[in-house]
Amino acid sequence: FLEDVKCQAAELQASDGRYQAQQRITQLLQIEILQLYSKVEMEAILVPDGPSQTCTNE
Amino acid sequence: FLEDVKCQAAELQASDGRYQAQQRITQLLQIEILQLYSKVEMEAILVPDGPSQTCTNE
Amino acid sequence: MADDPQRNFRSAYYEKVGFRGVEEKKSLEILLKDNPLDLEKLSTFSQRFPLPSMYRVHVWKVLLGILPPHSDSHSLVGSYRKEQYQDIMEALEVMRFIKSSTPSTHVYLRMFQLESHMLPRCSEISPPDQENEDFLSISQAMEEIVEDSVDCYWLIKSFISQFHTKFGDSVPHLPKSLEHFLSQEEPGLLSHLKNSGALAQLPYHLWFRRCFAGVLPESSLQRVWDKVISGSCKILVFVALEILLSYKIMLLGISRPEGIVKFLCNIPQENTDAIVTKAIDLWHKYCGTPIHAM
């Protein structure tokens, strides 16, 4: 049993590593989205009649 | 020890669940980013001299 | 497993009559059948003997903690490692940090930066600094040793992290240590390096931060990294020492420090295997044949 515990602990650690990487990815993607939105909006001001209404997902 | 093993098995499952959830979020964010990029690029074509060079992160 | 941990190691007798390779491979195979794997024995083995190339990547992965000691978990943990790799890669592609034409070493750098919270924002992208250059150089070398890209990324990342954690404090002292052993082996060469002003400018960075990546061809390099991964950074001093000793005559003939440095940054690639063999012998001579990992 002791070995089983250790064995699972290693699996848990690897699984957590994978989760943390995914969490980090989510953060970065969110930052990227914010930047892209502000870019899109800035352009929308420059081309008020263009097809550039920003999608607000609302 | 038997309890430890069971407990860790539950933790592993939880970790896996967390990962899957985070993965779904990532997928959605990625789709959003791809859409935003194509919007930004389309505008870049309309306003060739505008400030709309797409950021390539490179 | 034998009761006596030393029993599986080749005896002095075998060493003399040259049964080395076969004996060593068998010993390692026995160690690799253990479940859980005995990390200490595996470290001791790779401190003492070169790893057979067919087992090298596997042993490195175990020693660096990419795979756990329990063989039963290897496939599950391996699949987690692969997913993590793919997730990061995909995200970097979507965010346009990398594209299909990006060289793999740069892909690994971005992946590593993402994981260590050091990924630059797009507006801050600047040419790679010294630390990035070290990473790229180690990646380049690892790529030549390891075929599978998932393994390669994990090995680069874990090798670099382990090196910083374990040896970060020792690295600044390695030049002094080199000077010490050079004074024992070849005081004349040491004086020449001192008098010419070259001693302070030797390529310590390539030797002790990049662990000879880009200096030695991978066939020689992997035998040095066996020792580093299994727990010794002292080996780096002896490789540097042996390079100096091997090119003593050449170095004594160069008086300008820049000439010496230039030569040492681009040493001939022909007899590096012999240099590494002699370096390992010298290391064993001064530091003893390890019973436990240093």
mmCIF file of C-alpha atoms in Angstrom:
data_model
loop_
_atom_site.group_PDB
_atom_site.id
_atom_site.type_symbol
_atom_site.label_atom_id
_atom_site.label_comp_id
_atom_site.label_asym_id
_atom_site.label_seq_id
_atom_site.Cartn_x
_atom_site.Cartn_y
_atom_site.Cartn_z
ATOM 1 C CA PHE A 1 0.000 0.000 0.000
ATOM 2 C CA LEU A 2 2.778 2.424 0.820
ATOM 3 C CA GLU A 3 4.070 1.923 -2.704
ATOM 4 C CA ASP A 4 0.603 2.500 -4.103
ATOM 5 C CA VAL A 5 0.394 5.766 -2.232
ATOM 6 C CA LYS A 6 3.750 6.930 -3.566
ATOM 7 C CA CYS A 7 2.861 5.798 -7.029
ATOM 8 C CA GLN A 8 -0.368 7.763 -7.008
ATOM 9 C CA ALA A 9 1.364 10.788 -5.544
ATOM 10 C CA ALA A 10 3.625 10.914 -8.591
ATOM 11 C CA GLU A 11 0.639 10.611 -10.906
ATOM 12 C CA LEU A 12 -1.160 13.358 -9.040
ATOM 13 C CA GLN A 13 1.854 15.628 -9.338
ATOM 14 C CA ALA A 14 2.090 15.073 -13.085
ATOM 15 C CA SER A 15 -1.635 15.638 -13.478
ATOM 16 C CA ASP A 16 -1.382 18.872 -11.495
ATOM 17 C CA GLY A 17 1.505 20.050 -13.635
ATOM 18 C CA ARG A 18 -0.635 19.562 -16.681
ATOM 19 C CA TYR A 19 -3.480 21.499 -15.050
ATOM 20 C CA GLN A 20 -1.214 24.361 -14.052
ATOM 21 C CA ALA A 21 0.150 24.700 -17.568
ATOM 22 C CA GLN A 22 -3.422 24.811 -18.830
ATOM 23 C CA GLN A 23 -4.249 27.475 -16.266
ATOM 24 C CA ARG A 24 -1.305 29.566 -17.374
ATOM 25 C CA ILE A 25 -2.427 29.172 -20.984
ATOM 26 C CA THR A 26 -5.902 30.416 -20.089
ATOM 27 C CA GLN A 27 -4.450 33.536 -18.469
ATOM 28 C CA LEU A 28 -2.352 34.329 -21.499
ATOM 29 C CA LEU A 29 -5.213 33.737 -23.887
ATOM 30 C CA GLN A 30 -7.351 36.135 -21.882
ATOM 31 C CA ILE A 31 -4.696 38.833 -22.017
ATOM 32 C CA GLU A 32 -4.355 38.293 -25.733
ATOM 33 C CA ILE A 33 -8.110 38.621 -26.204
ATOM 34 C CA LEU A 34 -8.203 41.898 -24.322
ATOM 35 C CA GLN A 35 -5.414 43.257 -26.474
ATOM 36 C CA LEU A 36 -7.109 42.130 -29.640
ATOM 37 C CA TYR A 37 -10.378 43.717 -28.570
ATOM 38 C CA SER A 38 -8.759 47.044 -27.937
ATOM 39 C CA LYS A 39 -7.094 46.832 -31.327
ATOM 40 C CA VAL A 40 -10.384 46.040 -33.025
ATOM 41 C CA GLU A 41 -12.096 48.886 -31.237
ATOM 42 C CA MET A 42 -9.408 51.359 -32.096
ATOM 43 C CA GLU A 43 -9.823 50.470 -35.712
ATOM 44 C CA ALA A 44 -13.543 50.733 -35.446
ATOM 45 C CA ILE A 45 -13.033 54.387 -34.515
ATOM 46 C CA LEU A 46 -10.801 54.933 -37.521
ATOM 47 C CA VAL A 47 -13.237 53.306 -39.943
ATOM 48 C CA PRO A 48 -16.603 54.169 -38.453
ATOM 49 C CA ASP A 49 -18.572 52.891 -41.433
ATOM 50 C CA GLY A 50 -16.476 49.853 -42.104
ATOM 51 C CA PRO A 51 -17.468 46.302 -41.258
ATOM 52 C CA SER A 52 -15.632 46.597 -38.026
ATOM 53 C CA GLN A 53 -18.281 46.615 -35.336
ATOM 54 C CA THR A 54 -16.631 44.755 -32.571
ATOM 55 C CA CYS A 55 -18.281 41.607 -31.532
ATOM 56 C CA THR A 56 -19.122 41.938 -27.887
ATOM 57 C CA ASN A 57 -20.650 38.523 -27.514
ATOM 58 C CA GLU A 58 -23.696 40.054 -25.913
ATOM 59 C CA PHE B 1 -2.981 3.167 3.993
ATOM 60 C CA LEU B 2 -6.021 1.849 2.212
ATOM 61 C CA GLU B 3 -7.698 5.137 3.046
ATOM 62 C CA ASP B 4 -4.697 7.042 1.711
ATOM 63 C CA VAL B 5 -4.876 5.177 -1.540
ATOM 64 C CA LYS B 6 -8.580 5.866 -1.903
ATOM 65 C CA CYS B 7 -8.084 9.470 -0.975
ATOM 66 C CA GLN B 8 -5.386 9.936 -3.566
ATOM 67 C CA ALA B 9 -7.428 8.195 -6.215
ATOM 68 C CA ALA B 10 -10.153 10.758 -5.554
ATOM 69 C CA GLU B 11 -7.625 13.582 -5.743
ATOM 70 C CA LEU B 12 -6.306 12.318 -9.024
ATOM 71 C CA GLN B 13 -9.817 12.217 -10.398
ATOM 72 C CA ALA B 14 -10.430 15.752 -9.178
ATOM 73 C CA SER B 15 -7.214 16.959 -10.749
ATOM 74 C CA ASP B 16 -8.230 15.360 -13.989
ATOM 75 C CA GLY B 17 -11.639 17.002 -13.835
ATOM 76 C CA ARG B 18 -10.082 20.405 -13.209
ATOM 77 C CA TYR B 19 -7.804 19.888 -16.172
ATOM 78 C CA GLN B 20 -10.668 18.935 -18.471
ATOM 79 C CA ALA B 21 -12.647 21.992 -17.426
ATOM 80 C CA GLN B 22 -9.696 24.264 -17.984
ATOM 81 C CA GLN B 23 -9.136 22.631 -21.340
ATOM 82 C CA ARG B 24 -12.668 23.479 -22.449
ATOM 83 C CA ILE B 25 -12.120 27.093 -21.433
ATOM 84 C CA THR B 26 -8.914 27.151 -23.418
ATOM 85 C CA GLN B 27 -10.671 25.823 -26.491
ATOM 86 C CA LEU B 28 -13.292 28.552 -26.329
ATOM 87 C CA LEU B 29 -10.717 31.263 -25.799
ATOM 88 C CA GLN B 30 -8.713 29.999 -28.727
ATOM 89 C CA ILE B 31 -11.705 30.142 -31.027
ATOM 90 C CA GLU B 32 -12.339 33.685 -29.849
ATOM 91 C CA ILE B 33 -8.750 34.660 -30.593
ATOM 92 C CA LEU B 34 -8.846 33.187 -34.062
ATOM 93 C CA GLN B 35 -12.008 35.184 -34.806
ATOM 94 C CA LEU B 36 -10.491 38.370 -33.447
ATOM 95 C CA TYR B 37 -7.361 37.894 -35.497
ATOM 96 C CA SER B 38 -9.325 37.512 -38.687
ATOM 97 C CA LYS B 39 -11.320 40.634 -37.835
ATOM 98 C CA VAL B 40 -8.154 42.619 -37.156
ATOM 99 C CA GLU B 41 -6.627 41.426 -40.368
ATOM 100 C CA MET B 42 -9.657 42.230 -42.424
ATOM 101 C CA GLU B 43 -9.561 45.762 -41.076
ATOM 102 C CA ALA B 44 -5.881 45.969 -41.769
ATOM 103 C CA ILE B 45 -6.714 45.443 -45.435
ATOM 104 C CA LEU B 46 -9.332 48.183 -45.334
ATOM 105 C CA VAL B 47 -7.026 50.656 -43.581
ATOM 106 C CA PRO B 48 -3.623 49.812 -45.007
ATOM 107 C CA ASP B 49 -1.882 52.789 -43.407
ATOM 108 C CA GLY B 50 -3.663 52.589 -40.099
ATOM 109 C CA PRO B 51 -2.152 51.385 -36.863
ATOM 110 C CA SER B 52 -3.524 47.972 -37.548
ATOM 111 C CA GLN B 53 -0.521 45.783 -38.189
ATOM 112 C CA THR B 54 -1.471 42.566 -36.573
ATOM 113 C CA CYS B 55 0.706 41.576 -33.758
ATOM 114 C CA THR B 56 2.409 38.340 -34.605
ATOM 115 C CA ASN B 57 4.096 37.943 -31.247
ATOM 116 C CA GLU B 58 7.334 37.121 -32.956
ATOM 117 C CA MET C 1 17.982 -7.557 -6.962
ATOM 118 C CA ALA C 2 21.280 -8.613 -5.450
ATOM 119 C CA ASP C 3 21.784 -8.029 -1.742
ATOM 120 C CA ASP C 4 24.993 -6.214 -2.288
ATOM 121 C CA PRO C 5 24.366 -3.137 -4.394
ATOM 122 C CA GLN C 6 27.924 -3.215 -5.609
ATOM 123 C CA ARG C 7 27.717 -6.787 -6.826
ATOM 124 C CA ASN C 8 26.309 -5.856 -10.159
ATOM 125 C CA PHE C 9 29.008 -3.411 -10.944
ATOM 126 C CA ARG C 10 31.898 -4.695 -12.928
ATOM 127 C CA SER C 11 34.765 -5.820 -10.802
ATOM 128 C CA ALA C 12 38.290 -4.534 -11.132
ATOM 129 C CA TYR C 13 39.044 -7.767 -12.920
ATOM 130 C CA TYR C 14 36.502 -7.230 -15.656
ATOM 131 C CA GLU C 15 37.696 -3.699 -15.972
ATOM 132 C CA LYS C 16 41.198 -4.898 -16.775
ATOM 133 C CA VAL C 17 40.275 -7.539 -19.302
ATOM 134 C CA GLY C 18 37.734 -5.294 -20.992
ATOM 135 C CA PHE C 19 34.331 -6.863 -20.506
ATOM 136 C CA ARG C 20 33.033 -3.417 -19.768
ATOM 137 C CA GLY C 21 30.201 -2.744 -22.192
ATOM 138 C CA VAL C 22 28.371 -6.049 -21.795
ATOM 139 C CA GLU C 23 28.712 -6.177 -18.022
ATOM 140 C CA GLU C 24 27.549 -2.608 -17.659
ATOM 141 C CA LYS C 25 24.549 -3.082 -19.874
ATOM 142 C CA LYS C 26 23.495 -6.174 -17.920
ATOM 143 C CA SER C 27 23.870 -4.362 -14.602
ATOM 144 C CA LEU C 28 21.755 -1.512 -15.847
ATOM 145 C CA GLU C 29 19.103 -3.872 -17.173
ATOM 146 C CA ILE C 30 18.842 -5.439 -13.733
ATOM 147 C CA LEU C 31 18.487 -2.008 -12.149
ATOM 148 C CA LEU C 32 15.801 -1.071 -14.653
ATOM 149 C CA LYS C 33 13.765 -4.149 -13.746
ATOM 150 C CA ASP C 34 13.358 -2.871 -10.196
ATOM 151 C CA ASN C 35 9.904 -1.569 -9.406
ATOM 152 C CA PRO C 36 10.009 1.038 -8.011
ATOM 153 C CA LEU C 37 13.258 2.063 -9.621
ATOM 154 C CA ASP C 38 16.032 2.816 -7.172
ATOM 155 C CA LEU C 39 17.049 6.356 -8.059
ATOM 156 C CA GLU C 40 20.155 6.251 -5.939
ATOM 157 C CA LYS C 41 21.451 3.122 -7.638
ATOM 158 C CA LEU C 42 20.629 4.531 -11.044
ATOM 159 C CA SER C 43 22.517 7.726 -10.194
ATOM 160 C CA THR C 44 25.486 5.774 -8.929
ATOM 161 C CA PHE C 45 25.486 3.703 -12.076
ATOM 162 C CA SER C 46 25.547 6.717 -14.352
ATOM 163 C CA GLN C 47 28.176 8.399 -12.232
ATOM 164 C CA ARG C 48 30.423 5.411 -12.722
ATOM 165 C CA PHE C 49 29.654 4.163 -16.211
ATOM 166 C CA PRO C 50 28.548 5.626 -19.501
ATOM 167 C CA LEU C 51 24.875 4.889 -20.127
ATOM 168 C CA PRO C 52 24.239 2.527 -23.048
ATOM 169 C CA SER C 53 22.655 4.732 -25.695
ATOM 170 C CA MET C 54 19.526 2.586 -25.953
ATOM 171 C CA TYR C 55 18.674 3.335 -22.311
ATOM 172 C CA ARG C 56 20.014 6.865 -22.038
ATOM 173 C CA VAL C 57 16.809 8.818 -22.654
ATOM 174 C CA HIS C 58 14.818 6.571 -20.334
ATOM 175 C CA VAL C 59 17.337 6.830 -17.499
ATOM 176 C CA TRP C 60 17.604 10.593 -17.927
ATOM 177 C CA LYS C 61 13.830 10.908 -17.783
ATOM 178 C CA VAL C 62 13.708 8.925 -14.562
ATOM 179 C CA LEU C 63 16.633 10.764 -12.961
ATOM 180 C CA LEU C 64 15.157 14.134 -13.884
ATOM 181 C CA GLY C 65 11.746 13.186 -12.501
ATOM 182 C CA ILE C 66 9.965 13.317 -15.856
ATOM 183 C CA LEU C 67 8.964 9.731 -15.162
ATOM 184 C CA PRO C 68 8.346 8.572 -11.592
ATOM 185 C CA PRO C 69 10.228 5.647 -10.022
ATOM 186 C CA HIS C 70 7.113 3.471 -10.294
ATOM 187 C CA SER C 71 7.104 1.761 -13.647
ATOM 188 C CA ASP C 72 3.358 1.143 -13.342
ATOM 189 C CA SER C 73 2.760 4.865 -13.590
ATOM 190 C CA HIS C 74 5.006 5.453 -16.584
ATOM 191 C CA SER C 75 2.351 5.241 -19.240
ATOM 192 C CA LEU C 76 -0.145 7.460 -17.392
ATOM 193 C CA VAL C 77 2.455 10.050 -16.409
ATOM 194 C CA GLY C 78 3.915 9.889 -19.921
ATOM 195 C CA SER C 79 0.499 10.668 -21.355
ATOM 196 C CA TYR C 80 0.116 13.669 -19.018
ATOM 197 C CA ARG C 81 3.505 14.970 -20.112
ATOM 198 C CA LYS C 82 2.509 14.644 -23.726
ATOM 199 C CA GLU C 83 -0.809 16.427 -23.227
ATOM 200 C CA GLN C 84 0.932 19.265 -21.426
ATOM 201 C CA TYR C 85 3.356 19.599 -24.306
ATOM 202 C CA GLN C 86 0.573 19.634 -26.888
ATOM 203 C CA ASP C 87 -1.555 22.116 -24.953
ATOM 204 C CA ILE C 88 1.292 24.595 -24.672
ATOM 205 C CA MET C 89 2.295 24.207 -28.285
ATOM 206 C CA GLU C 90 -1.252 24.732 -29.508
ATOM 207 C CA ALA C 91 -1.756 27.837 -27.396
ATOM 208 C CA LEU C 92 1.481 29.368 -28.645
ATOM 209 C CA GLU C 93 0.384 28.748 -32.208
ATOM 210 C CA VAL C 94 -2.983 30.363 -31.670
ATOM 211 C CA MET C 95 -1.337 33.390 -30.061
ATOM 212 C CA ARG C 96 1.108 33.497 -32.965
ATOM 213 C CA PHE C 97 4.203 33.198 -30.856
ATOM 214 C CA ILE C 98 5.197 30.339 -33.111
ATOM 215 C CA LYS C 99 4.291 29.139 -36.562
ATOM 216 C CA SER C 100 5.116 26.046 -38.557
ATOM 217 C CA SER C 101 8.390 27.508 -39.784
ATOM 218 C CA THR C 102 9.662 28.415 -36.294
ATOM 219 C CA PRO C 103 12.805 26.391 -35.531
ATOM 220 C CA SER C 104 12.076 23.796 -32.865
ATOM 221 C CA THR C 105 14.647 25.207 -30.469
ATOM 222 C CA HIS C 106 12.770 28.529 -30.520
ATOM 223 C CA VAL C 107 9.502 26.681 -30.029
ATOM 224 C CA TYR C 108 10.972 25.025 -26.936
ATOM 225 C CA LEU C 109 12.158 28.401 -25.660
ATOM 226 C CA ARG C 110 8.674 29.924 -25.982
ATOM 227 C CA MET C 111 7.154 26.864 -24.321
ATOM 228 C CA PHE C 112 9.595 27.114 -21.461
ATOM 229 C CA GLN C 113 8.919 30.846 -21.126
ATOM 230 C CA LEU C 114 5.181 30.240 -21.062
ATOM 231 C CA GLU C 115 5.526 27.693 -18.298
ATOM 232 C CA SER C 116 7.896 29.790 -16.240
ATOM 233 C CA HIS C 117 5.813 32.951 -16.583
ATOM 234 C CA MET C 118 8.463 34.663 -18.657
ATOM 235 C CA LEU C 119 6.774 34.817 -22.012
ATOM 236 C CA PRO C 120 7.314 38.360 -23.294
ATOM 237 C CA ARG C 121 4.291 40.382 -24.379
ATOM 238 C CA CYS C 122 4.184 40.948 -28.106
ATOM 239 C CA SER C 123 5.223 44.563 -27.726
ATOM 240 C CA GLU C 124 8.234 43.563 -25.693
ATOM 241 C CA ILE C 125 9.735 41.013 -28.040
ATOM 242 C CA SER C 126 13.446 41.646 -28.138
ATOM 243 C CA PRO C 127 16.383 39.655 -29.446
ATOM 244 C CA PRO C 128 17.223 36.695 -27.189
ATOM 245 C CA ASP C 129 19.385 37.640 -24.208
ATOM 246 C CA GLN C 130 22.244 35.618 -22.762
ATOM 247 C CA GLU C 131 19.981 33.344 -20.765
ATOM 248 C CA ASN C 132 17.872 32.616 -23.834
ATOM 249 C CA GLU C 133 21.014 31.909 -25.822
ATOM 250 C CA ASP C 134 22.042 29.367 -23.199
ATOM 251 C CA PHE C 135 18.639 27.758 -23.450
ATOM 252 C CA LEU C 136 18.803 27.644 -27.242
ATOM 253 C CA SER C 137 22.263 26.174 -27.185
ATOM 254 C CA ILE C 138 21.292 23.426 -24.746
ATOM 255 C CA SER C 139 18.133 22.777 -26.783
ATOM 256 C CA GLN C 140 20.125 22.449 -29.949
ATOM 257 C CA ALA C 141 22.389 19.862 -28.364
ATOM 258 C CA MET C 142 19.517 17.980 -26.716
ATOM 259 C CA GLU C 143 17.732 17.838 -30.012
ATOM 260 C CA GLU C 144 20.663 16.025 -31.522
ATOM 261 C CA ILE C 145 20.638 13.465 -28.722
ATOM 262 C CA VAL C 146 16.888 12.924 -28.335
ATOM 263 C CA GLU C 147 14.652 12.021 -31.241
ATOM 264 C CA ASP C 148 11.141 12.417 -29.856
ATOM 265 C CA SER C 149 10.128 16.064 -29.549
ATOM 266 C CA VAL C 150 7.978 15.594 -26.426
ATOM 267 C CA ASP C 151 10.878 13.859 -24.661
ATOM 268 C CA CYS C 152 13.233 16.487 -25.983
ATOM 269 C CA TYR C 153 11.246 19.408 -24.571
ATOM 270 C CA TRP C 154 10.794 17.761 -21.188
ATOM 271 C CA LEU C 155 14.468 16.843 -20.992
ATOM 272 C CA ILE C 156 15.606 20.366 -21.882
ATOM 273 C CA LYS C 157 13.250 21.914 -19.369
ATOM 274 C CA SER C 158 14.072 19.493 -16.572
ATOM 275 C CA PHE C 159 17.790 19.491 -17.274
ATOM 276 C CA ILE C 160 17.955 23.276 -17.095
ATOM 277 C CA SER C 161 15.716 23.509 -14.038
ATOM 278 C CA GLN C 162 17.568 20.804 -12.181
ATOM 279 C CA PHE C 163 20.914 22.352 -13.063
ATOM 280 C CA HIS C 164 19.848 25.732 -11.658
ATOM 281 C CA THR C 165 18.302 24.276 -8.535
ATOM 282 C CA LYS C 166 21.036 21.818 -7.723
ATOM 283 C CA PHE C 167 24.129 23.602 -8.925
ATOM 284 C CA GLY C 168 23.174 27.260 -9.142
ATOM 285 C CA ASP C 169 25.233 28.016 -6.035
ATOM 286 C CA SER C 170 28.240 25.940 -7.119
ATOM 287 C CA VAL C 171 28.577 27.265 -10.663
ATOM 288 C CA PRO C 172 30.230 30.587 -9.678
ATOM 289 C CA HIS C 173 32.962 28.628 -7.872
ATOM 290 C CA LEU C 174 33.817 26.327 -10.755
ATOM 291 C CA PRO C 175 36.428 28.639 -12.376
ATOM 292 C CA LYS C 176 38.375 28.715 -9.095
ATOM 293 C CA SER C 177 38.133 24.973 -8.877
ATOM 294 C CA LEU C 178 39.457 24.659 -12.417
ATOM 295 C CA GLU C 179 42.380 26.899 -11.509
ATOM 296 C CA HIS C 180 43.114 24.707 -8.515
ATOM 297 C CA PHE C 181 43.200 21.449 -10.471
ATOM 298 C CA LEU C 182 45.156 23.040 -13.300
ATOM 299 C CA SER C 183 47.786 24.107 -10.783
ATOM 300 C CA GLN C 184 48.050 20.458 -9.722
ATOM 301 C CA GLU C 185 48.220 19.045 -13.221
ATOM 302 C CA GLU C 186 50.037 21.660 -15.266
ATOM 303 C CA PRO C 187 51.306 24.690 -13.322
ATOM 304 C CA GLY C 188 53.219 25.939 -16.371
ATOM 305 C CA LEU C 189 50.048 26.246 -18.416
ATOM 306 C CA LEU C 190 48.289 27.973 -15.541
ATOM 307 C CA SER C 191 51.066 30.586 -15.337
ATOM 308 C CA HIS C 192 50.854 31.128 -19.075
ATOM 309 C CA LEU C 193 47.087 31.653 -18.902
ATOM 310 C CA LYS C 194 47.530 34.026 -15.955
ATOM 311 C CA ASN C 195 50.394 36.006 -17.460
ATOM 312 C CA SER C 196 48.730 36.381 -20.817
ATOM 313 C CA GLY C 197 45.574 37.637 -19.124
ATOM 314 C CA ALA C 198 43.524 34.800 -20.617
ATOM 315 C CA LEU C 199 42.595 33.098 -17.349
ATOM 316 C CA ALA C 200 39.900 35.602 -16.464
ATOM 317 C CA GLN C 201 38.438 35.467 -19.958
ATOM 318 C CA LEU C 202 38.222 31.724 -20.523
ATOM 319 C CA PRO C 203 34.845 30.627 -21.967
ATOM 320 C CA TYR C 204 33.479 29.714 -18.540
ATOM 321 C CA HIS C 205 30.036 30.530 -19.782
ATOM 322 C CA LEU C 206 30.118 27.852 -22.457
ATOM 323 C CA TRP C 207 31.626 25.382 -20.051
ATOM 324 C CA PHE C 208 29.762 25.935 -16.833
ATOM 325 C CA ARG C 209 26.431 27.462 -17.871
ATOM 326 C CA ARG C 210 25.846 25.676 -21.151
ATOM 327 C CA CYS C 211 27.521 22.501 -19.911
ATOM 328 C CA PHE C 212 29.581 22.316 -23.135
ATOM 329 C CA ALA C 213 26.551 22.454 -25.432
ATOM 330 C CA GLY C 214 27.879 23.749 -28.726
ATOM 331 C CA VAL C 215 31.459 23.049 -27.654
ATOM 332 C CA LEU C 216 31.495 19.249 -27.785
ATOM 333 C CA PRO C 217 29.747 17.160 -30.434
ATOM 334 C CA GLU C 218 26.744 15.321 -29.010
ATOM 335 C CA SER C 219 28.410 11.892 -28.964
ATOM 336 C CA SER C 220 30.906 13.209 -26.411
ATOM 337 C CA LEU C 221 28.535 15.644 -24.793
ATOM 338 C CA GLN C 222 25.997 13.015 -23.782
ATOM 339 C CA ARG C 223 28.616 11.204 -21.722
ATOM 340 C CA VAL C 224 29.297 14.422 -19.810
ATOM 341 C CA TRP C 225 25.591 15.065 -19.335
ATOM 342 C CA ASP C 226 25.181 11.524 -17.933
ATOM 343 C CA LYS C 227 27.277 12.744 -15.016
ATOM 344 C CA VAL C 228 25.578 16.112 -14.685
ATOM 345 C CA ILE C 229 22.080 14.607 -14.760
ATOM 346 C CA SER C 230 23.020 11.974 -12.212
ATOM 347 C CA GLY C 231 24.242 14.608 -9.811
ATOM 348 C CA SER C 232 27.701 16.018 -10.479
ATOM 349 C CA CYS C 233 28.592 19.451 -11.774
ATOM 350 C CA LYS C 234 32.225 18.894 -10.823
ATOM 351 C CA ILE C 235 32.655 16.838 -13.976
ATOM 352 C CA LEU C 236 32.383 20.102 -15.932
ATOM 353 C CA VAL C 237 35.586 21.324 -14.285
ATOM 354 C CA PHE C 238 37.452 18.208 -15.365
ATOM 355 C CA VAL C 239 36.223 18.391 -18.927
ATOM 356 C CA ALA C 240 37.440 21.988 -19.074
ATOM 357 C CA LEU C 241 40.695 20.930 -17.447
ATOM 358 C CA GLU C 242 41.204 18.118 -19.938
ATOM 359 C CA ILE C 243 40.526 20.452 -22.867
ATOM 360 C CA LEU C 244 43.247 22.764 -21.545
ATOM 361 C CA LEU C 245 45.633 19.850 -21.000
ATOM 362 C CA SER C 246 44.944 18.311 -24.407
ATOM 363 C CA TYR C 247 45.703 21.560 -26.227
ATOM 364 C CA LYS C 248 48.514 22.619 -23.931
ATOM 365 C CA ILE C 249 51.122 23.015 -26.659
ATOM 366 C CA MET C 250 48.765 24.946 -28.862
ATOM 367 C CA LEU C 251 47.743 27.227 -25.996
ATOM 368 C CA LEU C 252 51.323 27.837 -24.883
ATOM 369 C CA GLY C 253 52.030 29.036 -28.412
ATOM 370 C CA ILE C 254 49.333 31.717 -28.320
ATOM 371 C CA SER C 255 50.210 34.867 -26.427
ATOM 372 C CA ARG C 256 47.176 37.059 -26.971
ATOM 373 C CA PRO C 257 44.255 36.257 -24.655
ATOM 374 C CA GLU C 258 41.730 36.778 -27.478
ATOM 375 C CA GLY C 259 43.540 34.123 -29.491
ATOM 376 C CA ILE C 260 43.356 31.667 -26.616
ATOM 377 C CA VAL C 261 39.668 32.342 -26.036
ATOM 378 C CA LYS C 262 38.890 32.088 -29.730
ATOM 379 C CA PHE C 263 40.636 28.739 -29.945
ATOM 380 C CA LEU C 264 38.853 27.368 -26.864
ATOM 381 C CA CYS C 265 35.452 28.473 -28.131
ATOM 382 C CA ASN C 266 35.982 26.451 -31.299
ATOM 383 C CA ILE C 267 38.022 23.436 -30.333
ATOM 384 C CA PRO C 268 38.632 20.780 -32.990
ATOM 385 C CA GLN C 269 35.825 18.207 -32.987
ATOM 386 C CA GLU C 270 37.987 15.194 -33.774
ATOM 387 C CA ASN C 271 39.263 13.820 -30.493
ATOM 388 C CA THR C 272 36.600 15.020 -28.088
ATOM 389 C CA ASP C 273 35.708 11.433 -27.129
ATOM 390 C CA ALA C 274 39.230 10.900 -25.829
ATOM 391 C CA ILE C 275 39.075 14.221 -23.994
ATOM 392 C CA VAL C 276 35.868 13.204 -22.228
ATOM 393 C CA THR C 277 37.256 9.773 -21.337
ATOM 394 C CA LYS C 278 40.358 11.350 -19.824
ATOM 395 C CA ALA C 279 38.258 13.966 -18.053
ATOM 396 C CA ILE C 280 36.132 11.250 -16.428
ATOM 397 C CA ASP C 281 39.293 9.420 -15.341
ATOM 398 C CA LEU C 282 40.701 12.608 -13.829
ATOM 399 C CA TRP C 283 37.403 13.302 -12.100
ATOM 400 C CA HIS C 284 37.415 9.830 -10.577
ATOM 401 C CA LYS C 285 41.042 10.328 -9.587
ATOM 402 C CA TYR C 286 40.403 13.561 -7.692
ATOM 403 C CA CYS C 287 36.862 13.011 -6.472
ATOM 404 C CA GLY C 288 36.924 9.242 -6.025
ATOM 405 C CA THR C 289 34.766 6.704 -7.808
ATOM 406 C CA PRO C 290 31.360 7.565 -6.483
ATOM 407 C CA ILE C 291 29.556 5.068 -4.319
ATOM 408 C CA HIS C 292 26.749 7.551 -3.839
ATOM 409 C CA ALA C 293 25.832 10.349 -6.156
ATOM 410 C CA MET C 294 27.770 13.492 -5.333
#
